[in-house]
Amino acid sequence: MKTLTICGGLLGAVCLATTASAQSLEWTSGQVGGGWYSQASGMAQLIQEEYPDISISVVPGGGTANPTLVERNRSQLGSGLDIFTFAASEGKHNYDEAHESLRMIGMSFSDIYLHLVRSEDAPYESFDELFREGEDVNIAVTKAGSSDEQTFRYVMDYYGVDYDTLRDERGWKINLVDYAASASQFGDGQVDYAFHVLGIPGAAIVEMSQARDAELVAWPEDLTSHLSETYGYSVGEVPGDTYSDIQDGAVPTVLMGTTLMTNSEVDEDTVYNITKAICENEDKLPSIHQSMEVFSCETGGQNPPAPLHEGAKRYYEEQGYL
C-alpha cells in the first residue's frame, strides 16, 4: 500500500507517516510558543504511537476562533476553553449562531490563567491605573481570535474603553503577536506590559521574567467578579511559587479550563481511539506540559460545555465514568 507523509503547513506542525487508508486530521491549537501548541503536539504524538493509522497535523489557532474552525470541519480537532466552547455551542456572546456540529472529546486538560506582566520601571502599577489613566502604553496581546485577545476586549469594555480610545486618544501601542514574539519584545523593551492566557508555568512568562525585572500584576476583585458573573470565568490565583522572579506570593486572577473539541462528522471509531489513547496514557500528560497534571479521565467527560461525541461517550461509558 502506498505510504504518504502528512505535515502541517506551519512551523512546528506534527509530521506523521501514514498509509493511504489512514485517518488524516488537523488539530487547531494555540499560538506558537504557548502551552496549547505544546500540549496538542505532545498528545498528537502519543495518539500516533498508539494508533499509527491516525495522522494528525497540529497548526496554530486561538481560543475564540477554534470552535468555529471545528464547527466548519476546517479542523477536525481543536483546543478550546470551557466558556467559549459553551458560548459557541449555544450561539451566545460573540457567536452569532449555535455551533450544532461542535462536539466534545474531553475537558479540564489544564487550567489556563490570565497573566498581566509589567516591567518594573513601567509607570502604571495596577489594572485601574493602566486602563483608567494610562497614556503612551506599549503592550503585547496575543493575536485576534485568541482567548487572550477576547479577554482583553472584555477588560477594555469593563473600563469603558476600546482599541480606538486607547490608540487614538491615549497613545497606546498594542502589538497583536504570538507568545514567542511577545516574550522577545518584552525582553528587549519594545513593550512594557504583556497580556496573556497560559497554562502555568507559561514558557513565555518565564522567558520574560528572566530577561527583565518585572511584576505579575494582581487582578482586582471587582474585575474578576464581573468576568465571572458575565462570562463564566473562574476566579483563582497564580500559586506563589509559579514565577519566583516576578511574584512574592499568590496573585489573584481569573482562569478557564481547556477542552478538546471535534466535529460530529469525525468517524466514531476514530474519536473512540483518540479518547482511549489519551485516557490510557493519562500519567504521561504532565510530561508533555506540567499544567496537564490536573486532568482526570474519570471526570473529563462529565458536565461538558457542548455535547460529547459518540465515540468519546462510548469510551467513557465502557469505563463506568458516565
CSV table of C-alpha atoms in Angstrom, one decimal:
chain,number,residue,atom,x,y,z
A,1,MET,CA,0.0,0.0,0.0
A,2,LYS,CA,1.3,3.5,-0.9
A,3,THR,CA,2.8,5.4,2.0
A,4,LEU,CA,2.1,9.1,2.5
A,5,THR,CA,3.7,11.7,4.7
A,6,ILE,CA,1.3,14.3,6.0
A,7,CYS,CA,2.6,17.5,7.5
A,8,GLY,CA,1.1,20.8,8.7
A,9,GLY,CA,1.9,23.8,6.6
A,10,LEU,CA,3.1,25.9,9.5
A,11,LEU,CA,6.2,25.9,11.7
A,12,GLY,CA,6.4,23.0,14.1
A,13,ALA,CA,3.4,21.1,12.8
A,14,VAL,CA,3.5,17.4,13.6
A,15,CYS,CA,4.5,15.3,10.6
A,16,LEU,CA,3.5,11.7,10.6
A,17,ALA,CA,4.0,8.9,8.1
A,18,THR,CA,0.8,7.1,7.3
A,19,THR,CA,-0.9,4.9,4.7
A,20,ALA,CA,-3.4,5.9,2.1
A,21,SER,CA,-6.3,4.5,4.2
A,22,ALA,CA,-5.4,6.3,7.4
A,23,GLN,CA,-7.4,9.0,9.1
A,24,SER,CA,-5.8,12.4,8.4
A,25,LEU,CA,-6.9,15.1,10.9
A,26,GLU,CA,-5.9,18.7,11.6
A,27,TRP,CA,-5.7,19.9,15.2
A,28,THR,CA,-6.0,23.7,15.7
A,29,SER,CA,-4.3,24.6,18.9
A,30,GLY,CA,-2.8,27.9,20.2
A,31,GLN,CA,-0.2,30.3,19.2
A,32,VAL,CA,3.4,29.1,18.6
A,33,GLY,CA,5.3,29.3,21.9
A,34,GLY,CA,2.2,28.7,24.1
A,35,GLY,CA,1.0,25.8,26.2
A,36,TRP,CA,-1.7,24.6,23.8
A,37,TYR,CA,0.7,24.2,20.9
A,38,SER,CA,3.0,22.1,23.1
A,39,GLN,CA,0.1,20.1,24.5
A,40,ALA,CA,-1.5,19.4,21.1
A,41,SER,CA,1.8,18.4,19.6
A,42,GLY,CA,2.6,16.0,22.5
A,43,MET,CA,-0.8,14.4,22.5
A,44,ALA,CA,-0.8,14.0,18.8
A,45,GLN,CA,2.4,12.1,19.0
A,46,LEU,CA,1.0,10.0,21.9
A,47,ILE,CA,-2.1,9.1,19.8
A,48,GLN,CA,0.1,8.3,16.8
A,49,GLU,CA,2.2,5.9,18.9
A,50,GLU,CA,-1.0,4.0,20.0
A,51,TYR,CA,-2.8,4.2,16.6
A,52,PRO,CA,-0.4,4.6,13.7
A,53,ASP,CA,-3.4,4.9,11.3
A,54,ILE,CA,-4.4,8.2,12.8
A,55,SER,CA,-2.4,11.1,11.4
A,56,ILE,CA,-2.6,14.5,13.0
A,57,SER,CA,-1.1,17.8,11.9
A,58,VAL,CA,-1.0,20.5,14.6
A,59,VAL,CA,-1.5,24.1,13.5
A,60,PRO,CA,-1.7,27.4,15.4
A,61,GLY,CA,-5.1,28.7,16.4
A,62,GLY,CA,-6.9,30.6,19.1
A,63,GLY,CA,-9.4,30.1,21.9
A,64,THR,CA,-12.3,32.1,20.3
A,65,ALA,CA,-11.7,31.1,16.7
A,66,ASN,CA,-11.1,27.3,17.3
A,67,PRO,CA,-14.8,26.4,17.9
A,68,THR,CA,-15.8,27.8,14.6
A,69,LEU,CA,-13.0,26.1,12.7
A,70,VAL,CA,-14.1,22.8,14.2
A,71,GLU,CA,-17.7,23.5,13.6
A,72,ARG,CA,-17.0,24.1,9.9
A,73,ASN,CA,-14.8,21.0,9.8
A,74,ARG,CA,-11.8,23.0,8.6
A,75,SER,CA,-10.0,21.5,11.6
A,76,GLN,CA,-11.3,18.1,12.9
A,77,LEU,CA,-9.8,18.6,16.4
A,78,GLY,CA,-9.5,21.8,18.4
A,79,SER,CA,-8.2,23.0,21.7
A,80,GLY,CA,-10.7,25.2,23.4
A,81,LEU,CA,-11.8,26.8,26.6
A,82,ASP,CA,-14.9,25.9,28.5
A,83,ILE,CA,-16.6,29.3,28.4
A,84,PHE,CA,-16.1,29.7,24.7
A,85,THR,CA,-17.0,26.1,23.8
A,86,PHE,CA,-20.3,26.6,25.7
A,87,ALA,CA,-20.9,30.0,24.1
A,88,ALA,CA,-20.2,28.7,20.6
A,89,SER,CA,-22.4,25.6,21.1
A,90,GLU,CA,-25.3,27.8,22.3
A,91,GLY,CA,-24.7,30.7,19.9
A,92,LYS,CA,-24.1,33.3,22.7
A,93,HIS,CA,-21.9,36.3,23.3
A,94,ASN,CA,-19.6,36.7,20.3
A,95,TYR,CA,-21.0,33.7,18.4
A,96,ASP,CA,-24.0,34.7,16.2
A,97,GLU,CA,-25.2,31.1,15.6
A,98,ALA,CA,-25.3,27.9,17.6
A,99,HIS,CA,-22.5,25.6,16.5
A,100,GLU,CA,-24.6,22.5,16.1
A,101,SER,CA,-21.8,20.2,14.8
A,102,LEU,CA,-19.5,21.0,17.7
A,103,ARG,CA,-18.7,18.0,19.9
A,104,MET,CA,-16.5,17.3,22.9
A,105,ILE,CA,-13.9,14.7,23.5
A,106,GLY,CA,-12.9,15.8,27.0
A,107,MET,CA,-12.4,18.8,29.2
A,108,SER,CA,-10.2,20.2,32.0
A,109,PHE,CA,-7.0,19.1,30.3
A,110,SER,CA,-5.3,22.1,32.0
A,111,ASP,CA,-6.3,25.3,33.7
A,112,ILE,CA,-5.4,28.4,31.7
A,113,TYR,CA,-4.5,31.5,33.8
A,114,LEU,CA,-4.8,35.2,32.8
A,115,HIS,CA,-1.4,37.0,33.2
A,116,LEU,CA,-0.7,40.7,33.1
A,117,VAL,CA,3.1,41.2,33.3
A,118,ARG,CA,4.5,44.7,33.8
A,119,SER,CA,8.1,45.8,33.7
A,120,GLU,CA,9.3,47.1,37.0
A,121,ASP,CA,10.0,50.5,35.5
A,122,ALA,CA,6.6,50.9,33.8
A,123,PRO,CA,4.6,53.8,35.4
A,124,TYR,CA,1.2,52.2,35.9
A,125,GLU,CA,1.1,49.5,38.6
A,126,SER,CA,-2.5,48.3,38.7
A,127,PHE,CA,-5.3,47.5,36.3
A,128,ASP,CA,-7.2,50.6,37.4
A,129,GLU,CA,-4.2,52.9,36.8
A,130,LEU,CA,-3.4,51.3,33.5
A,131,PHE,CA,-6.9,51.2,31.9
A,132,ARG,CA,-8.3,54.3,33.5
A,133,GLU,CA,-5.3,56.6,33.3
A,134,GLY,CA,-2.6,55.0,31.2
A,135,GLU,CA,-1.1,57.0,28.3
A,136,ASP,CA,1.6,56.1,25.8
A,137,VAL,CA,1.5,52.5,26.9
A,138,ASN,CA,3.2,49.7,24.9
A,139,ILE,CA,1.6,46.3,25.5
A,140,ALA,CA,1.7,42.9,23.8
A,141,VAL,CA,-1.5,40.9,23.4
A,142,THR,CA,-1.9,37.7,21.6
A,143,LYS,CA,-3.4,37.8,18.1
A,144,ALA,CA,-7.1,38.3,17.3
A,145,GLY,CA,-9.1,35.1,17.6
A,146,SER,CA,-7.3,34.1,20.7
A,147,SER,CA,-8.8,33.8,24.2
A,148,ASP,CA,-6.2,36.3,25.3
A,149,GLU,CA,-7.4,39.0,22.9
A,150,GLN,CA,-11.0,38.3,23.6
A,151,THR,CA,-10.4,38.7,27.3
A,152,PHE,CA,-8.5,41.9,26.6
A,153,ARG,CA,-11.7,43.1,24.9
A,154,TYR,CA,-13.8,42.2,27.9
A,155,VAL,CA,-11.4,44.1,30.2
A,156,MET,CA,-11.5,47.2,27.9
A,157,ASP,CA,-15.2,47.0,27.9
A,158,TYR,CA,-15.4,46.9,31.7
A,159,TYR,CA,-13.2,50.0,31.9
A,160,GLY,CA,-15.3,51.8,29.2
A,161,VAL,CA,-12.5,51.9,26.6
A,162,ASP,CA,-11.8,50.3,23.2
A,163,TYR,CA,-8.9,50.0,20.8
A,164,ASP,CA,-9.7,53.3,19.2
A,165,THR,CA,-9.8,55.1,22.5
A,166,LEU,CA,-6.6,53.7,23.7
A,167,ARG,CA,-4.7,54.0,20.4
A,168,ASP,CA,-6.0,57.3,19.1
A,169,GLU,CA,-6.8,59.3,22.2
A,170,ARG,CA,-4.2,57.9,24.7
A,171,GLY,CA,-1.3,56.9,22.5
A,172,TRP,CA,-1.2,53.2,23.3
A,173,LYS,CA,0.7,50.9,21.0
A,174,ILE,CA,-0.9,47.5,21.2
A,175,ASN,CA,1.0,44.7,19.5
A,176,LEU,CA,-1.1,41.6,18.5
A,177,VAL,CA,1.6,38.9,18.3
A,178,ASP,CA,2.3,35.3,19.2
A,179,TYR,CA,3.8,34.3,22.6
A,180,ALA,CA,7.3,34.0,21.3
A,181,ALA,CA,7.3,37.5,19.7
A,182,SER,CA,5.7,38.9,22.9
A,183,ALA,CA,8.4,37.5,25.1
A,184,SER,CA,11.1,38.8,22.7
A,185,GLN,CA,9.5,42.3,22.6
A,186,PHE,CA,9.2,42.4,26.4
A,187,GLY,CA,12.7,41.3,26.9
A,188,ASP,CA,14.2,44.0,24.6
A,189,GLY,CA,12.0,46.8,25.9
A,190,GLN,CA,9.7,47.2,22.9
A,191,VAL,CA,6.7,46.7,25.2
A,192,ASP,CA,6.4,47.2,28.9
A,193,TYR,CA,3.3,45.1,29.5
A,194,ALA,CA,2.1,41.7,28.3
A,195,PHE,CA,-1.4,40.3,28.5
A,196,HIS,CA,-1.6,36.5,28.1
A,197,VAL,CA,-3.6,33.4,28.8
A,198,LEU,CA,-1.4,30.4,29.5
A,199,GLY,CA,-1.1,27.2,31.5
A,200,ILE,CA,1.3,27.6,34.3
A,201,PRO,CA,4.2,27.9,34.3
A,202,GLY,CA,3.9,29.7,30.9
A,203,ALA,CA,7.1,29.4,28.9
A,204,ALA,CA,6.7,33.0,27.5
A,205,ILE,CA,6.2,34.4,31.0
A,206,VAL,CA,9.2,32.5,32.3
A,207,GLU,CA,11.3,34.0,29.5
A,208,MET,CA,10.0,37.5,30.3
A,209,SER,CA,10.8,37.1,34.0
A,210,GLN,CA,14.4,36.0,33.2
A,211,ALA,CA,15.0,38.8,30.6
A,212,ARG,CA,13.9,41.8,32.6
A,213,ASP,CA,12.9,42.9,36.1
A,214,ALA,CA,9.1,42.6,36.1
A,215,GLU,CA,5.9,42.0,38.2
A,216,LEU,CA,2.9,39.8,37.8
A,217,VAL,CA,0.0,42.2,38.3
A,218,ALA,CA,-2.9,41.2,40.6
A,219,TRP,CA,-6.4,41.3,39.1
A,220,PRO,CA,-8.8,43.4,41.1
A,221,GLU,CA,-11.8,41.8,42.8
A,222,ASP,CA,-14.4,43.9,41.1
A,223,LEU,CA,-13.0,42.9,37.6
A,224,THR,CA,-12.7,39.2,38.4
A,225,SER,CA,-16.2,39.2,39.8
A,226,HIS,CA,-17.5,40.9,36.6
A,227,LEU,CA,-15.8,38.4,34.4
A,228,SER,CA,-17.1,35.5,36.4
A,229,GLU,CA,-20.7,36.7,36.6
A,230,THR,CA,-20.9,37.9,33.0
A,231,TYR,CA,-18.9,35.4,31.0
A,232,GLY,CA,-18.3,32.4,33.3
A,233,TYR,CA,-14.6,32.7,34.1
A,234,SER,CA,-13.4,31.1,37.3
A,235,VAL,CA,-11.8,33.2,40.0
A,236,GLY,CA,-8.5,31.9,41.3
A,237,GLU,CA,-4.8,32.6,42.0
A,238,VAL,CA,-1.5,32.0,40.3
A,239,PRO,CA,0.2,30.0,43.1
A,240,GLY,CA,3.0,31.9,44.8
A,241,ASP,CA,5.8,29.5,43.7
A,242,THR,CA,5.0,29.7,40.0
A,243,TYR,CA,7.3,32.5,38.9
A,244,SER,CA,9.8,33.2,41.7
A,245,ASP,CA,11.3,36.3,39.9
A,246,ILE,CA,8.1,38.3,39.4
A,247,GLN,CA,5.8,37.4,42.3
A,248,ASP,CA,6.1,37.5,46.1
A,249,GLY,CA,3.1,35.3,46.8
A,250,ALA,CA,-0.2,34.1,45.3
A,251,VAL,CA,-1.6,36.6,42.7
A,252,PRO,CA,-5.3,36.9,42.1
A,253,THR,CA,-6.5,36.3,38.6
A,254,VAL,CA,-9.2,34.5,36.5
A,255,LEU,CA,-8.9,31.2,34.8
A,256,MET,CA,-10.6,28.8,32.3
A,257,GLY,CA,-10.5,25.1,31.7
A,258,THR,CA,-9.1,23.6,28.5
A,259,THR,CA,-11.4,21.5,26.3
A,260,LEU,CA,-10.7,19.1,23.4
A,261,MET,CA,-13.3,19.6,20.6
A,262,THR,CA,-14.2,17.7,17.5
A,263,ASN,CA,-16.8,17.7,14.7
A,264,SER,CA,-19.8,15.4,14.8
A,265,GLU,CA,-18.8,14.1,11.3
A,266,VAL,CA,-15.5,12.7,12.5
A,267,ASP,CA,-15.7,8.9,12.5
A,268,GLU,CA,-16.9,7.4,15.8
A,269,ASP,CA,-14.2,4.7,16.0
A,270,THR,CA,-11.5,7.4,15.4
A,271,VAL,CA,-12.8,9.5,18.2
A,272,TYR,CA,-13.1,6.5,20.4
A,273,ASN,CA,-9.5,5.6,19.8
A,274,ILE,CA,-8.3,9.1,20.4
A,275,THR,CA,-10.1,9.2,23.7
A,276,LYS,CA,-8.7,5.8,24.7
A,277,ALA,CA,-5.2,6.8,23.8
A,278,ILE,CA,-5.3,9.9,25.9
A,279,CYS,CA,-7.0,8.3,28.9
A,280,GLU,CA,-4.8,5.2,28.9
A,281,ASN,CA,-1.8,7.4,28.9
A,282,GLU,CA,-3.1,9.9,31.4
A,283,ASP,CA,0.1,9.5,33.5
A,284,LYS,CA,2.2,10.8,30.6
A,285,LEU,CA,0.3,14.0,30.1
A,286,PRO,CA,2.2,16.1,32.7
A,287,SER,CA,5.5,15.3,31.0
A,288,ILE,CA,4.0,16.9,27.8
A,289,HIS,CA,3.1,20.0,29.8
A,290,GLN,CA,3.1,20.4,33.6
A,291,SER,CA,-0.3,22.1,33.6
A,292,MET,CA,-1.9,18.9,32.4
A,293,GLU,CA,-1.4,17.2,35.8
A,294,VAL,CA,-4.9,18.4,36.7
A,295,PHE,CA,-6.6,16.3,34.0
A,296,SER,CA,-8.6,13.2,35.1
A,297,CYS,CA,-10.2,10.9,32.5
A,298,GLU,CA,-12.7,9.9,35.1
A,299,THR,CA,-14.3,13.4,35.1
A,300,GLY,CA,-13.1,14.5,31.6
A,301,GLY,CA,-16.5,13.7,30.0
A,302,GLN,CA,-18.7,14.9,32.8
A,303,ASN,CA,-20.8,18.1,32.5
A,304,PRO,CA,-19.4,19.0,29.1
A,305,PRO,CA,-20.0,22.6,27.7
A,306,ALA,CA,-21.0,21.0,24.4
A,307,PRO,CA,-22.4,17.5,23.6
A,308,LEU,CA,-20.0,14.6,23.8
A,309,HIS,CA,-19.0,13.0,20.5
A,310,GLU,CA,-20.5,9.4,20.3
A,311,GLY,CA,-17.0,7.9,20.1
A,312,ALA,CA,-15.9,9.6,23.3
A,313,LYS,CA,-19.2,8.9,25.1
A,314,ARG,CA,-18.8,5.2,24.2
A,315,TYR,CA,-15.4,5.0,25.8
A,316,TYR,CA,-16.4,6.9,29.0
A,317,GLU,CA,-19.5,4.6,29.4
A,318,GLU,CA,-17.4,1.5,28.9
A,319,GLN,CA,-15.1,2.7,31.7
A,320,GLY,CA,-18.0,3.5,34.0
A,321,TYR,CA,-17.2,7.2,34.0
A,322,LEU,CA,-20.7,8.2,32.8
